[in-house]
Amino acid sequence: MSDGISKHYPFAEIEAKWQKIWAEKGLYNTDLNNTEKKLYTLVMYPYPSGDKMHIGQWYNYGPTDTWARLKRMQGHNVFFPIGYDSFGLPAENFAIKHKVHPAVSTQKNIEHFRRQFKQIGSMIDWNSEFATSDPGYYKWTQWLFIKLFEKGLAYRKKAPVNWCPQCQTVLANEQVIEGHCERCETEVTKKDLTQWFFKITAYADRLLDGHKKIDWQAKTITMQKNWIGRSEGSEIVFKEEKTGERLPVFTTRADTLFGVTYMVLAPEHPLVDTITTPENKQKVKDYQEQARKVTEIDRMSLVREKTGVFTGAHCINPINGDRVPIWIADYVLLTYGTGAVMAVPGHDQRDWEFATKYKLPIKPVIVPEGKTEVDISEHAYDEYGIMINSGEFDGQSSANGIRNVTAKLAGLGLGESTINFRLRDWLISRQRYWGAPIPIIFCPDCGEVAVSEDKLPVLLPEISDFRPTDEGESPLARSTEFVNVKCPRCGIDARRSTETMDTFVDSAWYFLRYCDPNIHDKPFNPDLVKKWLPVDFYVGGAEHAVTHLIYARFITQCLYDMGYVDFDEPFLKVRHQGIITSGGAKISKSKGNVINPDSFIEKFGSDTFRIYLMFMGSYADGGDWDDSGINGVARFLGRVYRLFEKHLDIIKPAKNLSYDRIIARDDELRYYLNHTIKKVGEDINSLDYNTAIAALMEFLNILYKRSDANDESDLFKYSLVKYIQLLAPLAPHFAEEFWSQIGYDDSIFNSSWPSFDPQALITESITMVAQINGRMRSSFDVPNDISQDKFLALIKGDERIKRHLEGKTIIKEIFVPGKLANIVVK
Ligand SMILES: [Zn+2]
Ligand SMILES: [Zn+2]
């Protein structure tokens, strides 16, 4: 059986043959000077960290290659480049494990990846290729650092930072997932270290505004918005009663100021030691110790139980002079806002839980509009309303109260309106070897001095022991030759920075380099970048929503402000592929569930493997890898192969048949032909590969029926020719082979995507009903085969339905084909 399947058609010869011909002809080399209908199609470049491309990476590149091929056949001038994110921990850890230098293992891994990309049969323009660990590339990553440094956007400060004990390096906040290292999943701890930061917070508003210009998935934009976390509010100053020290807090709800019953400081707040009373010293100290062990992400978790201790100190509420006890609790972060919060347990659920646990008073100061009381015995009332128990402000709405309370405090010098962000600056220094050295020299007299541009790149030193040190010092410090230099400004003995940059700096600008990857006197070719950028279509993992996809936008905006590029959003359209799991779990070496694409390609061929990956499920959702289905796809291509083999003789003379000249009274075949052309084009375009493939399978059954009935009509022959074109983006080698066998001289990828005849698609129309909560609200005349998605989109856009949905939550949507849709709302 397995033999029968593996010989479903001679894929090995076909695939090798066309890969060779495509390369020889340079079929996929893009003419970058021709920008007519340009389409810069990008996939997130791989880390060549393992020795092979894994299935998740294949899942990014294979289907996107299919999309790019469709667009090419539809007349676009597609640029589809590739490079390697070759610096960084995974590559370095691989090298350590295999006891080779990372430069050597990275080069080897890149060769494997390149071979695999060729095996996919991808339409990569190989003229674009580069690796970020090439000195010719990282020279310009260092240049970028210097440009930011000159603008005050790269700076050093001491801060409690995330430390991964396994990776032995610091991590940016974005690279800590639920308290664990993004790379190795080890629990992250805190260390006080002096580190380099990029001032991304200066771009917080720009990063939010830019969302309006780009076509990204809503959930990705929401993730970025939440990460940036802009909130408008007031800064209100409480004073510690004994010392008079100012304790500013940020709040979006100044209207609840009369309801403050306690204040909470972050355990690391600099005033804690000063204000804590002697009898509370020990328990405060113990709590501070304990808090240091908890990660920032855990501290921000909404579900974690809140803890805290009383300092014994009090502060004064500036609006009414109330004495307010001061606590410390680890859910307050020193790095967010002012490191102090006013607690209003009546109107904030987190404060309510804390107050309930520690038996602190809960005081109502807001009631719902039209009410005189509010029930806060079970939980806080956190909505807007009318102020009560608030002195002169009683009876004011929340919105007015926020404004008026803040204005009164401003008059007293104890408050002002302000904007707060959750976003922190991007920590970019790493204590590891395999990265771009930070191009800074520390001079005892001049301080931090940037290496001059003509001295770039600062090459990584050749050291035999490149493993990280236990003390958290960069291994670059082992090379005295590297470290000891003269100050470029004053000439005295100085020290080179020994840290390397986060690899997310490399990937924050790589897409600018592809147009001219070997340019040596500039980071990127400004003319070609002007012609080809921004990227039109970008596909990659959603896990990069608040890392790479924020960093790249920030760096692009910096380059725009400095006049290096003329656009400030790098990626116009971004889409994410789903995640492939194996046995229900994330694929990883440690779990032993890695799937090697090579063995499947060997057994079934690259085209079959590609189609199977796309057929497994919805591309946006991904799914669990199950190789049992691949036989079905192999059989499908085998059937296409046999059908074409059988009819080759009758198709050859029909290769130039024109649809307009075919007299087709054959409604069924005519409908299926045009329906399939339309559906495959639309579905691949929207990345709905699985339904495009299903349509081709269905159409194949119709063609077999005709074949069995010995159909020799022109329409049948024409349909077979078009079928091969429709299959081409999905099974490129297979389609190219038959295209050539039919007798075409040029590549199928230089042929035009078939157009469909809308006349052939007109189906009878019917009347369907739209209901809300089971009540008919309207009816619509629609095609009798209208899909659920289309019908629901149609009715939701209709005014008669819209007004019943406003302000409601959709609970359920019921669709009865040909009859009705019922939207259940609450
Ligand atoms: Zn780690
Ligand atoms: Zn100096």
PDB file of N, CA and C in Angstrom, residues 162 170-176 425-428 430 502 551:
ATOM      1  N   ASN A 162      14.608  41.882  33.749  1.00  0.00           N
ATOM      2  CA  ASN A 162      14.310  40.448  33.661  1.00  0.00           C
ATOM      3  C   ASN A 162      15.588  39.680  33.355  1.00  0.00           C
ATOM      4  N   VAL A 170      19.790  39.084  30.123  1.00  0.00           N
ATOM      5  CA  VAL A 170      18.582  39.859  30.402  1.00  0.00           C
ATOM      6  C   VAL A 170      17.621  39.721  29.225  1.00  0.00           C
ATOM      7  N   LEU A 171      16.376  40.048  29.468  1.00  0.00           N
ATOM      8  CA  LEU A 171      15.352  39.980  28.427  1.00  0.00           C
ATOM      9  C   LEU A 171      14.503  41.243  28.496  1.00  0.00           C
ATOM     10  N   ALA A 172      13.988  41.661  27.349  1.00  0.00           N
ATOM     11  CA  ALA A 172      13.034  42.771  27.319  1.00  0.00           C
ATOM     12  C   ALA A 172      11.698  42.289  27.873  1.00  0.00           C
ATOM     13  N   ASN A 173      10.878  43.223  28.358  1.00  0.00           N
ATOM     14  CA  ASN A 173       9.556  42.848  28.885  1.00  0.00           C
ATOM     15  C   ASN A 173       8.749  42.051  27.876  1.00  0.00           C
ATOM     16  N   GLU A 174       8.871  42.441  26.620  1.00  0.00           N
ATOM     17  CA  GLU A 174       8.092  41.788  25.565  1.00  0.00           C
ATOM     18  C   GLU A 174       8.502  40.328  25.390  1.00  0.00           C
ATOM     19  N   GLN A 175       9.682  39.975  25.876  1.00  0.00           N
ATOM     20  CA  GLN A 175      10.200  38.629  25.645  1.00  0.00           C
ATOM     21  C   GLN A 175      10.009  37.723  26.854  1.00  0.00           C
ATOM     22  N   VAL A 176       9.183  38.188  27.781  1.00  0.00           N
ATOM     23  CA  VAL A 176       8.826  37.382  28.939  1.00  0.00           C
ATOM     24  C   VAL A 176       7.338  37.067  28.808  1.00  0.00           C
ATOM     25  N   ASP A 425      10.447  51.251  28.024  1.00  0.00           N
ATOM     26  CA  ASP A 425      11.501  51.293  27.015  1.00  0.00           C
ATOM     27  C   ASP A 425      12.040  49.888  26.749  1.00  0.00           C
ATOM     28  N   TRP A 426      12.545  49.726  25.558  1.00  0.00           N
ATOM     29  CA  TRP A 426      12.964  48.405  25.048  1.00  0.00           C
ATOM     30  C   TRP A 426      14.406  48.133  25.477  1.00  0.00           C
ATOM     31  N   LEU A 427      14.558  47.113  26.308  1.00  0.00           N
ATOM     32  CA  LEU A 427      15.881  46.738  26.812  1.00  0.00           C
ATOM     33  C   LEU A 427      16.602  45.957  25.719  1.00  0.00           C
ATOM     34  N   ILE A 428      17.696  46.470  25.197  1.00  0.00           N
ATOM     35  CA  ILE A 428      18.283  45.819  24.023  1.00  0.00           C
ATOM     36  C   ILE A 428      19.675  45.210  24.239  1.00  0.00           C
ATOM     37  N   ARG A 430      22.396  42.472  25.640  1.00  0.00           N
ATOM     38  CA  ARG A 430      22.381  41.060  26.013  1.00  0.00           C
ATOM     39  C   ARG A 430      23.788  40.632  26.438  1.00  0.00           C
ATOM     40  N   ASP A 502      20.123  42.707  21.319  1.00  0.00           N
ATOM     41  CA  ASP A 502      18.959  41.852  21.141  1.00  0.00           C
ATOM     42  C   ASP A 502      18.772  41.580  19.643  1.00  0.00           C
ATOM     43  N   TYR A 551       8.527  46.585  17.403  1.00  0.00           N
ATOM     44  CA  TYR A 551       9.891  47.100  17.252  1.00  0.00           C
ATOM     45  C   TYR A 551      10.138  47.624  15.832  1.00  0.00           C
TER      46      TYR A 551
END
